[in-house]
Amino acid sequence: MDLIAIYKCLCDQTRLRLVHLLTQGPLCVCHLQSILGAPQVAVSKHLAYLRERGVVESQRHEQWMIYRLPNKPQPELEMQLRCLQDCVQTHLVFREDLKKLKKIRSDCDWLEDVVATQRTARK
Amino acid sequence: MDLIAIYKCLCDQTRLRLVHLLTQGPLCVCHLQSILGAPQVAVSKHLAYLRERGVVESQRHEQWMIYRLPNKPQPELEMQLRCLQDCVQTHLVFREDLKKLKKIRSDCDWLEDVVATQRTARK
DNA sequence: GCGGTATATACTTATGCGGTTATATTGGAT
DNA sequence: ATCCAATATAACCGCATAAGTATATACCGC
């Protein structure tokens, strides 16, 4: 059942934080890595796990891999994404991740450009 | 994080079906067992797993153990219970479980009595 | 080409967990 | 006290998976 696959994806703290961060928009591995403070191989493997199950998609941009949530996630995933939004208030980790994300975004303008480029490319 | 514990509880098909059935009200192990069609030891172990994590509560009534969801589940669990309701429509397993549950309830009136007794006892 | 950065994969190890079998516990009936 | 039904626990096996280390691949700039 796909519902269970989604629960399996979200029942690990690293993956849950990854998915939560990606609800804010596409991100490259190195940024995810620096926000989580996790070793590169861990981030990469968890992203692969999510990708294999259709929870995230990836696309290369030059030397960076940009990960994103699918445009139209399956309904079961969408429900969980909504739940995640509600959890941001009550769970400190998520809020801190968001803070770090904002900082990264402000430090690095090219990220916006990349995302914009890919978004238009897909239309 | 408790959110993750809940995802771990729900990421197994047997446990997910158990939790879903208990949203309909308290049930004893033998009924859960006959609805799931799973071996007794499996049901018992999964219920223990859920109990240890506060997702279900249990109470002995004569020779039967009655399992139920807590009166006031933690908010994270409540969100998932709401999601589960939405999934009933799209997931056949749940609907079939409900059908079997209705049949059992109609075959066995003492269940209602037990539940009623325990409910009033707790007030 | 080479070196560096970003990312993925292979391999190993340790752990948790699901399934199975066997046994223990609890309560009711006789 | 004995037997049975309902349920839980223990002991085992096998598998998935998380973490760590090392290595490979892909792209870029020179």
PDB file of C-alpha atoms (C1' of nucleotides) in Angstrom:
ATOM      1  CA  MET A   1       0.000   0.000   0.000  1.00  0.00           C
ATOM      2  CA  ASP A   2       1.420   3.370  -0.972  1.00  0.00           C
ATOM      3  CA  LEU A   3       0.240   4.903   2.288  1.00  0.00           C
ATOM      4  CA  ILE A   4       2.613   2.646   4.163  1.00  0.00           C
ATOM      5  CA  ALA A   5       5.489   3.456   1.851  1.00  0.00           C
ATOM      6  CA  ILE A   6       4.933   7.113   2.681  1.00  0.00           C
ATOM      7  CA  TYR A   7       4.878   6.436   6.393  1.00  0.00           C
ATOM      8  CA  LYS A   8       8.142   4.525   5.987  1.00  0.00           C
ATOM      9  CA  CYS A   9       9.622   7.514   4.226  1.00  0.00           C
ATOM     10  CA  LEU A  10       8.604   9.867   7.006  1.00  0.00           C
ATOM     11  CA  CYS A  11       9.440   7.696  10.012  1.00  0.00           C
ATOM     12  CA  ASP A  12      13.097   8.690   9.971  1.00  0.00           C
ATOM     13  CA  GLN A  13      14.101  12.046  11.387  1.00  0.00           C
ATOM     14  CA  THR A  14      16.546  12.891   8.622  1.00  0.00           C
ATOM     15  CA  ARG A  15      14.067  12.081   5.875  1.00  0.00           C
ATOM     16  CA  LEU A  16      11.277  13.914   7.632  1.00  0.00           C
ATOM     17  CA  ARG A  17      13.409  17.035   7.855  1.00  0.00           C
ATOM     18  CA  LEU A  18      14.393  16.686   4.207  1.00  0.00           C
ATOM     19  CA  VAL A  19      10.789  16.447   3.078  1.00  0.00           C
ATOM     20  CA  HIS A  20       9.816  19.335   5.287  1.00  0.00           C
ATOM     21  CA  LEU A  21      12.585  21.516   3.867  1.00  0.00           C
ATOM     22  CA  LEU A  22      11.567  20.647   0.326  1.00  0.00           C
ATOM     23  CA  THR A  23       8.033  21.859   0.984  1.00  0.00           C
ATOM     24  CA  GLN A  24       9.656  25.292   0.927  1.00  0.00           C
ATOM     25  CA  GLY A  25      10.854  24.744  -2.626  1.00  0.00           C
ATOM     26  CA  PRO A  26      13.622  22.942  -4.529  1.00  0.00           C
ATOM     27  CA  LEU A  27      17.053  22.694  -2.941  1.00  0.00           C
ATOM     28  CA  CYS A  28      20.415  21.233  -3.840  1.00  0.00           C
ATOM     29  CA  VAL A  29      22.077  18.505  -1.836  1.00  0.00           C
ATOM     30  CA  CYS A  30      24.809  20.675  -0.394  1.00  0.00           C
ATOM     31  CA  HIS A  31      22.306  23.089   1.069  1.00  0.00           C
ATOM     32  CA  LEU A  32      20.198  20.327   2.535  1.00  0.00           C
ATOM     33  CA  GLN A  33      23.373  18.870   3.922  1.00  0.00           C
ATOM     34  CA  SER A  34      24.486  22.071   5.601  1.00  0.00           C
ATOM     35  CA  ILE A  35      21.049  22.705   7.078  1.00  0.00           C
ATOM     36  CA  LEU A  36      20.772  19.224   8.517  1.00  0.00           C
ATOM     37  CA  GLY A  37      24.364  19.135   9.632  1.00  0.00           C
ATOM     38  CA  ALA A  38      24.485  15.527   8.500  1.00  0.00           C
ATOM     39  CA  PRO A  39      27.295  13.835   6.558  1.00  0.00           C
ATOM     40  CA  GLN A  40      26.977  14.004   2.791  1.00  0.00           C
ATOM     41  CA  VAL A  41      26.568  10.280   2.347  1.00  0.00           C
ATOM     42  CA  ALA A  42      23.666  10.181   4.760  1.00  0.00           C
ATOM     43  CA  VAL A  43      21.811  12.963   2.992  1.00  0.00           C
ATOM     44  CA  SER A  44      22.483  11.423  -0.382  1.00  0.00           C
ATOM     45  CA  LYS A  45      21.281   7.999   0.667  1.00  0.00           C
ATOM     46  CA  HIS A  46      18.115   9.273   2.288  1.00  0.00           C
ATOM     47  CA  LEU A  47      17.342  11.349  -0.776  1.00  0.00           C
ATOM     48  CA  ALA A  48      17.826   8.252  -2.913  1.00  0.00           C
ATOM     49  CA  TYR A  49      15.447   6.377  -0.650  1.00  0.00           C
ATOM     50  CA  LEU A  50      12.835   9.098  -1.089  1.00  0.00           C
ATOM     51  CA  ARG A  51      13.420   9.317  -4.830  1.00  0.00           C
ATOM     52  CA  GLU A  52      12.972   5.573  -5.329  1.00  0.00           C
ATOM     53  CA  ARG A  53       9.569   5.865  -3.682  1.00  0.00           C
ATOM     54  CA  GLY A  54       8.449   8.884  -5.671  1.00  0.00           C
ATOM     55  CA  VAL A  55       8.397  11.265  -2.728  1.00  0.00           C
ATOM     56  CA  VAL A  56      11.014  13.537  -4.270  1.00  0.00           C
ATOM     57  CA  GLU A  57      12.337  14.174  -7.747  1.00  0.00           C
ATOM     58  CA  SER A  58      15.815  15.212  -8.776  1.00  0.00           C
ATOM     59  CA  GLN A  59      17.352  17.034 -11.658  1.00  0.00           C
ATOM     60  CA  ARG A  60      20.920  17.938 -12.374  1.00  0.00           C
ATOM     61  CA  HIS A  61      21.880  21.564 -12.774  1.00  0.00           C
ATOM     62  CA  GLU A  62      25.524  21.736 -13.761  1.00  0.00           C
ATOM     63  CA  GLN A  63      27.373  20.181 -10.873  1.00  0.00           C
ATOM     64  CA  TRP A  64      24.452  20.341  -8.463  1.00  0.00           C
ATOM     65  CA  MET A  65      21.564  18.005  -8.010  1.00  0.00           C
ATOM     66  CA  ILE A  66      18.363  19.871  -7.321  1.00  0.00           C
ATOM     67  CA  TYR A  67      15.787  17.954  -5.329  1.00  0.00           C
ATOM     68  CA  ARG A  68      12.155  18.912  -5.190  1.00  0.00           C
ATOM     69  CA  LEU A  69       8.759  17.545  -4.291  1.00  0.00           C
ATOM     70  CA  PRO A  70       6.729  16.421  -7.306  1.00  0.00           C
ATOM     71  CA  ASN A  71       4.416  19.028  -8.832  1.00  0.00           C
ATOM     72  CA  LYS A  72       1.388  16.913  -8.140  1.00  0.00           C
ATOM     73  CA  PRO A  73       2.202  14.536  -5.285  1.00  0.00           C
ATOM     74  CA  GLN A  74      -0.084  11.584  -4.687  1.00  0.00           C
ATOM     75  CA  PRO A  75      -2.967  12.504  -2.388  1.00  0.00           C
ATOM     76  CA  GLU A  76      -1.593  10.456   0.532  1.00  0.00           C
ATOM     77  CA  LEU A  77       1.614  12.445   0.407  1.00  0.00           C
ATOM     78  CA  GLU A  78      -0.249  15.709   0.132  1.00  0.00           C
ATOM     79  CA  MET A  79      -2.126  14.933   3.314  1.00  0.00           C
ATOM     80  CA  GLN A  80       1.134  14.346   5.104  1.00  0.00           C
ATOM     81  CA  LEU A  81       2.614  17.538   3.766  1.00  0.00           C
ATOM     82  CA  ARG A  82      -0.331  19.415   5.206  1.00  0.00           C
ATOM     83  CA  CYS A  83       0.170  17.668   8.539  1.00  0.00           C
ATOM     84  CA  LEU A  84       3.820  18.650   8.420  1.00  0.00           C
ATOM     85  CA  GLN A  85       2.868  22.295   8.073  1.00  0.00           C
ATOM     86  CA  ASP A  86       0.835  22.017  11.254  1.00  0.00           C
ATOM     87  CA  CYS A  87       3.777  20.444  13.046  1.00  0.00           C
ATOM     88  CA  VAL A  88       6.167  23.283  12.329  1.00  0.00           C
ATOM     89  CA  GLN A  89       4.728  25.304  15.183  1.00  0.00           C
ATOM     90  CA  THR A  90       5.027  22.555  17.734  1.00  0.00           C
ATOM     91  CA  HIS A  91       8.371  21.086  16.712  1.00  0.00           C
ATOM     92  CA  LEU A  92      11.454  23.137  17.280  1.00  0.00           C
ATOM     93  CA  VAL A  93      13.643  21.232  14.819  1.00  0.00           C
ATOM     94  CA  PHE A  94      11.511  22.277  11.905  1.00  0.00           C
ATOM     95  CA  ARG A  95      11.536  25.910  12.859  1.00  0.00           C
ATOM     96  CA  GLU A  96      15.291  25.898  13.231  1.00  0.00           C
ATOM     97  CA  ASP A  97      15.676  24.246   9.858  1.00  0.00           C
ATOM     98  CA  LEU A  98      13.561  26.980   8.348  1.00  0.00           C
ATOM     99  CA  LYS A  99      15.729  29.623   9.952  1.00  0.00           C
ATOM    100  CA  LYS A 100      18.874  28.097   8.479  1.00  0.00           C
ATOM    101  CA  LEU A 101      17.160  27.798   5.138  1.00  0.00           C
ATOM    102  CA  LYS A 102      16.294  31.487   5.082  1.00  0.00           C
ATOM    103  CA  LYS A 103      19.872  32.364   5.853  1.00  0.00           C
ATOM    104  CA  ILE A 104      21.145  30.196   3.035  1.00  0.00           C
ATOM    105  CA  ARG A 105      18.684  31.660   0.602  1.00  0.00           C
ATOM    106  CA  SER A 106      19.702  35.199   1.467  1.00  0.00           C
ATOM    107  CA  ASP A 107      23.402  34.338   1.199  1.00  0.00           C
ATOM    108  CA  CYS A 108      23.049  32.751  -2.158  1.00  0.00           C
ATOM    109  CA  ASP A 109      20.983  34.329  -4.875  1.00  0.00           C
ATOM    110  CA  TRP A 110      21.862  31.907  -7.619  1.00  0.00           C
ATOM    111  CA  LEU A 111      19.612  29.329  -6.000  1.00  0.00           C
ATOM    112  CA  GLU A 112      16.577  31.375  -6.922  1.00  0.00           C
ATOM    113  CA  ASP A 113      17.796  31.643 -10.486  1.00  0.00           C
ATOM    114  CA  VAL A 114      18.327  27.933 -10.835  1.00  0.00           C
ATOM    115  CA  VAL A 115      14.919  27.164  -9.493  1.00  0.00           C
ATOM    116  CA  ALA A 116      13.316  29.734 -11.756  1.00  0.00           C
ATOM    117  CA  THR A 117      15.138  28.373 -14.790  1.00  0.00           C
ATOM    118  CA  GLN A 118      14.071  24.823 -14.105  1.00  0.00           C
ATOM    119  CA  ARG A 119      10.535  25.852 -13.409  1.00  0.00           C
ATOM    120  CA  THR A 120      10.176  27.602 -16.747  1.00  0.00           C
ATOM    121  CA  ALA A 121      12.023  24.818 -18.522  1.00  0.00           C
ATOM    122  CA  ARG A 122       9.393  22.374 -17.383  1.00  0.00           C
ATOM    123  CA  LYS A 123       6.462  24.291 -18.813  1.00  0.00           C
TER     124      LYS A 123
ATOM    125  CA  MET B   1      10.434  13.149  18.332  1.00  0.00           C
ATOM    126  CA  ASP B   2       6.984  11.798  18.998  1.00  0.00           C
ATOM    127  CA  LEU B   3       5.905  12.481  15.441  1.00  0.00           C
ATOM    128  CA  ILE B   4       8.397   9.922  14.249  1.00  0.00           C
ATOM    129  CA  ALA B   5       7.266   7.361  16.785  1.00  0.00           C
ATOM    130  CA  ILE B   6       3.762   7.730  15.404  1.00  0.00           C
ATOM    131  CA  TYR B   7       4.953   7.292  11.837  1.00  0.00           C
ATOM    132  CA  LYS B   8       6.782   4.163  12.957  1.00  0.00           C
ATOM    133  CA  CYS B   9       3.590   2.878  14.485  1.00  0.00           C
ATOM    134  CA  LEU B  10       1.645   3.423  11.295  1.00  0.00           C
ATOM    135  CA  CYS B  11       4.221   2.226   8.768  1.00  0.00           C
ATOM    136  CA  ASP B  12       3.224  -1.407   9.177  1.00  0.00           C
ATOM    137  CA  GLN B  13       0.088  -2.648   7.477  1.00  0.00           C
ATOM    138  CA  THR B  14      -1.112  -4.723  10.412  1.00  0.00           C
ATOM    139  CA  ARG B  15      -0.683  -1.871  12.880  1.00  0.00           C
ATOM    140  CA  LEU B  16      -2.276   0.606  10.517  1.00  0.00           C
ATOM    141  CA  ARG B  17      -5.330  -1.626  10.183  1.00  0.00           C
ATOM    142  CA  LEU B  18      -5.467  -2.071  13.953  1.00  0.00           C
ATOM    143  CA  VAL B  19      -5.405   1.647  14.593  1.00  0.00           C
ATOM    144  CA  HIS B  20      -7.982   2.236  11.901  1.00  0.00           C
ATOM    145  CA  LEU B  21     -10.318  -0.354  13.388  1.00  0.00           C
ATOM    146  CA  LEU B  22      -9.949   1.159  16.843  1.00  0.00           C
ATOM    147  CA  THR B  23     -11.071   4.538  15.534  1.00  0.00           C
ATOM    148  CA  GLN B  24     -14.484   2.835  15.371  1.00  0.00           C
ATOM    149  CA  GLY B  25     -14.386   2.165  19.100  1.00  0.00           C
ATOM    150  CA  PRO B  26     -12.857  -0.278  21.585  1.00  0.00           C
ATOM    151  CA  LEU B  27     -12.389  -3.892  20.536  1.00  0.00           C
ATOM    152  CA  CYS B  28     -11.062  -7.056  22.072  1.00  0.00           C
ATOM    153  CA  VAL B  29      -8.073  -8.905  20.678  1.00  0.00           C
ATOM    154  CA  CYS B  30      -9.997 -11.880  19.357  1.00  0.00           C
ATOM    155  CA  HIS B  31     -12.190  -9.633  17.242  1.00  0.00           C
ATOM    156  CA  LEU B  32      -9.266  -7.680  15.902  1.00  0.00           C
ATOM    157  CA  GLN B  33      -7.620 -10.982  15.164  1.00  0.00           C
ATOM    158  CA  SER B  34     -10.564 -12.393  13.260  1.00  0.00           C
ATOM    159  CA  ILE B  35     -11.007  -9.196  11.245  1.00  0.00           C
ATOM    160  CA  LEU B  36      -7.366  -9.031  10.265  1.00  0.00           C
ATOM    161  CA  GLY B  37      -7.099 -12.738   9.654  1.00  0.00           C
ATOM    162  CA  ALA B  38      -3.676 -12.609  11.276  1.00  0.00           C
ATOM    163  CA  PRO B  39      -2.197 -15.078  13.773  1.00  0.00           C
ATOM    164  CA  GLN B  40      -2.872 -14.282  17.421  1.00  0.00           C
ATOM    165  CA  VAL B  41       0.746 -13.701  18.286  1.00  0.00           C
ATOM    166  CA  ALA B  42       1.137 -11.142  15.522  1.00  0.00           C
ATOM    167  CA  VAL B  43      -1.880  -9.164  16.655  1.00  0.00           C
ATOM    168  CA  SER B  44      -0.765  -9.329  20.254  1.00  0.00           C
ATOM    169  CA  LYS B  45       2.734  -8.157  19.502  1.00  0.00           C
ATOM    170  CA  HIS B  46       1.630  -5.291  17.304  1.00  0.00           C
ATOM    171  CA  LEU B  47      -0.828  -4.177  19.960  1.00  0.00           C
ATOM    172  CA  ALA B  48       1.962  -4.282  22.533  1.00  0.00           C
ATOM    173  CA  TYR B  49       4.102  -2.182  20.215  1.00  0.00           C
ATOM    174  CA  LEU B  50       1.324   0.386  19.933  1.00  0.00           C
ATOM    175  CA  ARG B  51       0.621   0.312  23.656  1.00  0.00           C
ATOM    176  CA  GLU B  52       4.257   0.928  24.589  1.00  0.00           C
ATOM    177  CA  ARG B  53       4.148   4.056  22.466  1.00  0.00           C
ATOM    178  CA  GLY B  54       0.873   5.346  23.844  1.00  0.00           C
ATOM    179  CA  VAL B  55      -1.071   4.933  20.640  1.00  0.00           C
ATOM    180  CA  VAL B  56      -3.518   2.491  22.214  1.00  0.00           C
ATOM    181  CA  GLU B  57      -4.601   1.636  25.738  1.00  0.00           C
ATOM    182  CA  SER B  58      -5.756  -1.692  27.089  1.00  0.00           C
ATOM    183  CA  GLN B  59      -7.947  -2.859  29.893  1.00  0.00           C
ATOM    184  CA  ARG B  60      -8.896  -6.336  30.944  1.00  0.00           C
ATOM    185  CA  HIS B  61     -12.547  -7.274  30.996  1.00  0.00           C
ATOM    186  CA  GLU B  62     -12.857 -10.773  32.452  1.00  0.00           C
ATOM    187  CA  GLN B  63     -10.908 -12.961  30.086  1.00  0.00           C
ATOM    188  CA  TRP B  64     -10.766 -10.420  27.295  1.00  0.00           C
ATOM    189  CA  MET B  65      -8.417  -7.561  26.751  1.00  0.00           C
ATOM    190  CA  ILE B  66     -10.157  -4.527  25.382  1.00  0.00           C
ATOM    191  CA  TYR B  67      -8.011  -2.191  23.333  1.00  0.00           C
ATOM    192  CA  ARG B  68      -8.963   1.373  22.572  1.00  0.00           C
ATOM    193  CA  LEU B  69      -7.511   4.629  21.397  1.00  0.00           C
ATOM    194  CA  PRO B  70      -6.831   7.112  24.216  1.00  0.00           C
ATOM    195  CA  ASN B  71      -9.638   9.555  25.048  1.00  0.00           C
ATOM    196  CA  LYS B  72      -7.451  12.485  24.192  1.00  0.00           C
ATOM    197  CA  PRO B  73      -4.707  11.344  21.836  1.00  0.00           C
ATOM    198  CA  GLN B  74      -1.704  13.580  21.336  1.00  0.00           C
ATOM    199  CA  PRO B  75      -2.310  16.115  18.546  1.00  0.00           C
ATOM    200  CA  GLU B  76       0.121  14.401  16.171  1.00  0.00           C
ATOM    201  CA  LEU B  77      -1.843  11.193  16.454  1.00  0.00           C
ATOM    202  CA  GLU B  78      -5.132  12.988  16.025  1.00  0.00           C
ATOM    203  CA  MET B  79      -3.931  14.439  12.755  1.00  0.00           C
ATOM    204  CA  GLN B  80      -3.085  10.980  11.532  1.00  0.00           C
ATOM    205  CA  LEU B  81      -6.436   9.617  12.605  1.00  0.00           C
ATOM    206  CA  ARG B  82      -8.100  12.298  10.532  1.00  0.00           C
ATOM    207  CA  CYS B  83      -5.904  11.386   7.583  1.00  0.00           C
ATOM    208  CA  LEU B  84      -6.883   7.768   8.064  1.00  0.00           C
ATOM    209  CA  GLN B  85     -10.540   8.668   7.765  1.00  0.00           C
ATOM    210  CA  ASP B  86      -9.810  10.239   4.404  1.00  0.00           C
ATOM    211  CA  CYS B  87      -7.996   7.107   3.286  1.00  0.00           C
ATOM    212  CA  VAL B  88     -10.914   4.795   3.929  1.00  0.00           C
ATOM    213  CA  GLN B  89     -12.507   5.821   0.656  1.00  0.00           C
ATOM    214  CA  THR B  90      -9.440   5.211  -1.435  1.00  0.00           C
ATOM    215  CA  HIS B  91      -8.129   2.086   0.249  1.00  0.00           C
ATOM    216  CA  LEU B  92     -10.106  -1.090  -0.161  1.00  0.00           C
ATOM    217  CA  VAL B  93      -8.529  -2.893   2.823  1.00  0.00           C
ATOM    218  CA  PHE B  94      -9.978  -0.407   5.252  1.00  0.00           C
ATOM    219  CA  ARG B  95     -13.446  -0.633   3.806  1.00  0.00           C
ATOM    220  CA  GLU B  96     -13.365  -4.409   3.967  1.00  0.00           C
ATOM    221  CA  ASP B  97     -12.194  -4.287   7.557  1.00  0.00           C
ATOM    222  CA  LEU B  98     -15.128  -2.045   8.388  1.00  0.00           C
ATOM    223  CA  LYS B  99     -17.495  -4.491   6.743  1.00  0.00           C
ATOM    224  CA  LYS B 100     -16.165  -7.354   8.845  1.00  0.00           C
ATOM    225  CA  LEU B 101     -16.348  -5.181  11.928  1.00  0.00           C
ATOM    226  CA  LYS B 102     -20.010  -4.414  11.338  1.00  0.00           C
ATOM    227  CA  LYS B 103     -20.757  -8.082  10.975  1.00  0.00           C
ATOM    228  CA  ILE B 104     -18.999  -8.909  14.217  1.00  0.00           C
ATOM    229  CA  ARG B 105     -20.790  -6.145  16.059  1.00  0.00           C
ATOM    230  CA  SER B 106     -24.155  -7.373  14.894  1.00  0.00           C
ATOM    231  CA  ASP B 107     -23.303 -10.983  15.792  1.00  0.00           C
ATOM    232  CA  CYS B 108     -22.195 -10.104  19.262  1.00  0.00           C
ATOM    233  CA  ASP B 109     -24.146  -7.729  21.398  1.00  0.00           C
ATOM    234  CA  TRP B 110     -22.102  -8.163  24.579  1.00  0.00           C
ATOM    235  CA  LEU B 111     -19.353  -6.085  23.012  1.00  0.00           C
ATOM    236  CA  GLU B 112     -21.519  -3.005  23.179  1.00  0.00           C
ATOM    237  CA  ASP B 113     -22.267  -3.700  26.826  1.00  0.00           C
ATOM    238  CA  VAL B 114     -18.629  -4.067  27.734  1.00  0.00           C
ATOM    239  CA  VAL B 115     -17.716  -0.889  26.005  1.00  0.00           C
ATOM    240  CA  ALA B 116     -20.569   0.987  27.616  1.00  0.00           C
ATOM    241  CA  THR B 117     -19.627  -0.291  31.054  1.00  0.00           C
ATOM    242  CA  GLN B 118     -16.029   0.731  30.686  1.00  0.00           C
ATOM    243  CA  ARG B 119     -16.929   4.093  29.290  1.00  0.00           C
ATOM    244  CA  THR B 120     -19.151   5.017  32.201  1.00  0.00           C
ATOM    245  CA  ALA B 121     -16.670   3.576  34.651  1.00  0.00           C
ATOM    246  CA  ARG B 122     -14.087   6.037  33.452  1.00  0.00           C
ATOM    247  CA  LYS B 123     -16.169   9.137  34.021  1.00  0.00           C
TER     248      LYS B 123
ATOM    249  C1'  DG C   1      44.739  16.561 -19.694  1.00  0.00           C
ATOM    250  C1'  DC C   2      44.496  17.787 -14.136  1.00  0.00           C
ATOM    251  C1'  DG C   3      42.495  19.196  -9.803  1.00  0.00           C
ATOM    252  C1'  DG C   4      38.616  20.405  -7.233  1.00  0.00           C
ATOM    253  C1'  DT C   5      33.770  20.341  -5.955  1.00  0.00           C
ATOM    254  C1'  DA C   6      29.348  17.975  -5.761  1.00  0.00           C
ATOM    255  C1'  DT C   7      27.140  13.831  -5.535  1.00  0.00           C
ATOM    256  C1'  DA C   8      26.334   8.776  -5.795  1.00  0.00           C
ATOM    257  C1'  DT C   9      27.452   3.959  -5.036  1.00  0.00           C
ATOM    258  C1'  DA C  10      29.605  -0.188  -2.887  1.00  0.00           C
ATOM    259  C1'  DC C  11      30.753  -2.429   1.050  1.00  0.00           C
ATOM    260  C1'  DT C  12      30.615  -3.453   5.909  1.00  0.00           C
ATOM    261  C1'  DT C  13      28.536  -3.585  10.398  1.00  0.00           C
ATOM    262  C1'  DA C  14      24.953  -3.182  13.820  1.00  0.00           C
ATOM    263  C1'  DT C  15      20.229  -2.876  15.011  1.00  0.00           C
ATOM    264  C1'  DG C  16      15.336  -3.184  14.837  1.00  0.00           C
ATOM    265  C1'  DC C  17      11.644  -5.562  13.528  1.00  0.00           C
ATOM    266  C1'  DG C  18       8.309  -9.058  11.400  1.00  0.00           C
ATOM    267  C1'  DG C  19       7.238 -13.965  11.323  1.00  0.00           C
ATOM    268  C1'  DT C  20       7.180 -18.464  13.547  1.00  0.00           C
ATOM    269  C1'  DT C  21       7.074 -21.761  17.290  1.00  0.00           C
ATOM    270  C1'  DA C  22       6.689 -22.790  21.904  1.00  0.00           C
ATOM    271  C1'  DT C  23       5.458 -21.642  26.496  1.00  0.00           C
ATOM    272  C1'  DA C  24       3.446 -18.843  30.237  1.00  0.00           C
ATOM    273  C1'  DT C  25      -0.384 -16.325  32.404  1.00  0.00           C
ATOM    274  C1'  DT C  26      -4.988 -15.101  33.540  1.00  0.00           C
ATOM    275  C1'  DG C  27      -9.824 -15.873  34.235  1.00  0.00           C
ATOM    276  C1'  DG C  28     -14.056 -18.738  33.817  1.00  0.00           C
ATOM    277  C1'  DA C  29     -16.441 -23.109  33.996  1.00  0.00           C
ATOM    278  C1'  DT C  30     -16.857 -27.696  35.795  1.00  0.00           C
TER     279       DT C  30
ATOM    280  C1'  DA D   1      -8.065 -28.800  41.360  1.00  0.00           C
ATOM    281  C1'  DT D   2      -8.611 -29.307  36.361  1.00  0.00           C
ATOM    282  C1'  DC D   3      -9.465 -27.936  31.840  1.00  0.00           C
ATOM    283  C1'  DC D   4     -10.197 -24.561  28.393  1.00  0.00           C
ATOM    284  C1'  DA D   5     -10.222 -20.063  26.149  1.00  0.00           C
ATOM    285  C1'  DA D   6      -7.984 -15.656  25.597  1.00  0.00           C
ATOM    286  C1'  DT D   7      -3.880 -13.351  25.640  1.00  0.00           C
ATOM    287  C1'  DA D   8       1.019 -12.359  26.447  1.00  0.00           C
ATOM    288  C1'  DT D   9       5.898 -13.358  26.445  1.00  0.00           C
ATOM    289  C1'  DA D  10      10.257 -15.576  25.070  1.00  0.00           C
ATOM    290  C1'  DA D  11      13.452 -17.431  21.844  1.00  0.00           C
ATOM    291  C1'  DC D  12      14.794 -17.863  17.427  1.00  0.00           C
ATOM    292  C1'  DC D  13      15.542 -16.627  12.386  1.00  0.00           C
ATOM    293  C1'  DG D  14      15.790 -13.682   8.420  1.00  0.00           C
ATOM    294  C1'  DC D  15      15.507  -9.252   6.322  1.00  0.00           C
ATOM    295  C1'  DA D  16      15.458  -4.355   5.771  1.00  0.00           C
ATOM    296  C1'  DT D  17      17.850  -0.517   6.858  1.00  0.00           C
ATOM    297  C1'  DA D  18      20.860   3.233   9.159  1.00  0.00           C
ATOM    298  C1'  DA D  19      25.451   4.645   9.813  1.00  0.00           C
ATOM    299  C1'  DG D  20      30.271   4.742   8.546  1.00  0.00           C
ATOM    300  C1'  DT D  21      34.223   4.296   5.299  1.00  0.00           C
ATOM    301  C1'  DA D  22      35.994   4.187   0.996  1.00  0.00           C
ATOM    302  C1'  DT D  23      35.632   4.767  -3.776  1.00  0.00           C
ATOM    303  C1'  DA D  24      33.485   6.181  -8.057  1.00  0.00           C
ATOM    304  C1'  DT D  25      31.206   9.461 -11.194  1.00  0.00           C
ATOM    305  C1'  DA D  26      30.006  13.932 -13.147  1.00  0.00           C
ATOM    306  C1'  DC D  27      30.786  18.581 -13.987  1.00  0.00           C
ATOM    307  C1'  DC D  28      33.626  22.720 -13.899  1.00  0.00           C
ATOM    308  C1'  DG D  29      37.745  25.723 -14.432  1.00  0.00           C
ATOM    309  C1'  DC D  30      42.334  25.786 -15.678  1.00  0.00           C
TER     310       DC D  30
END
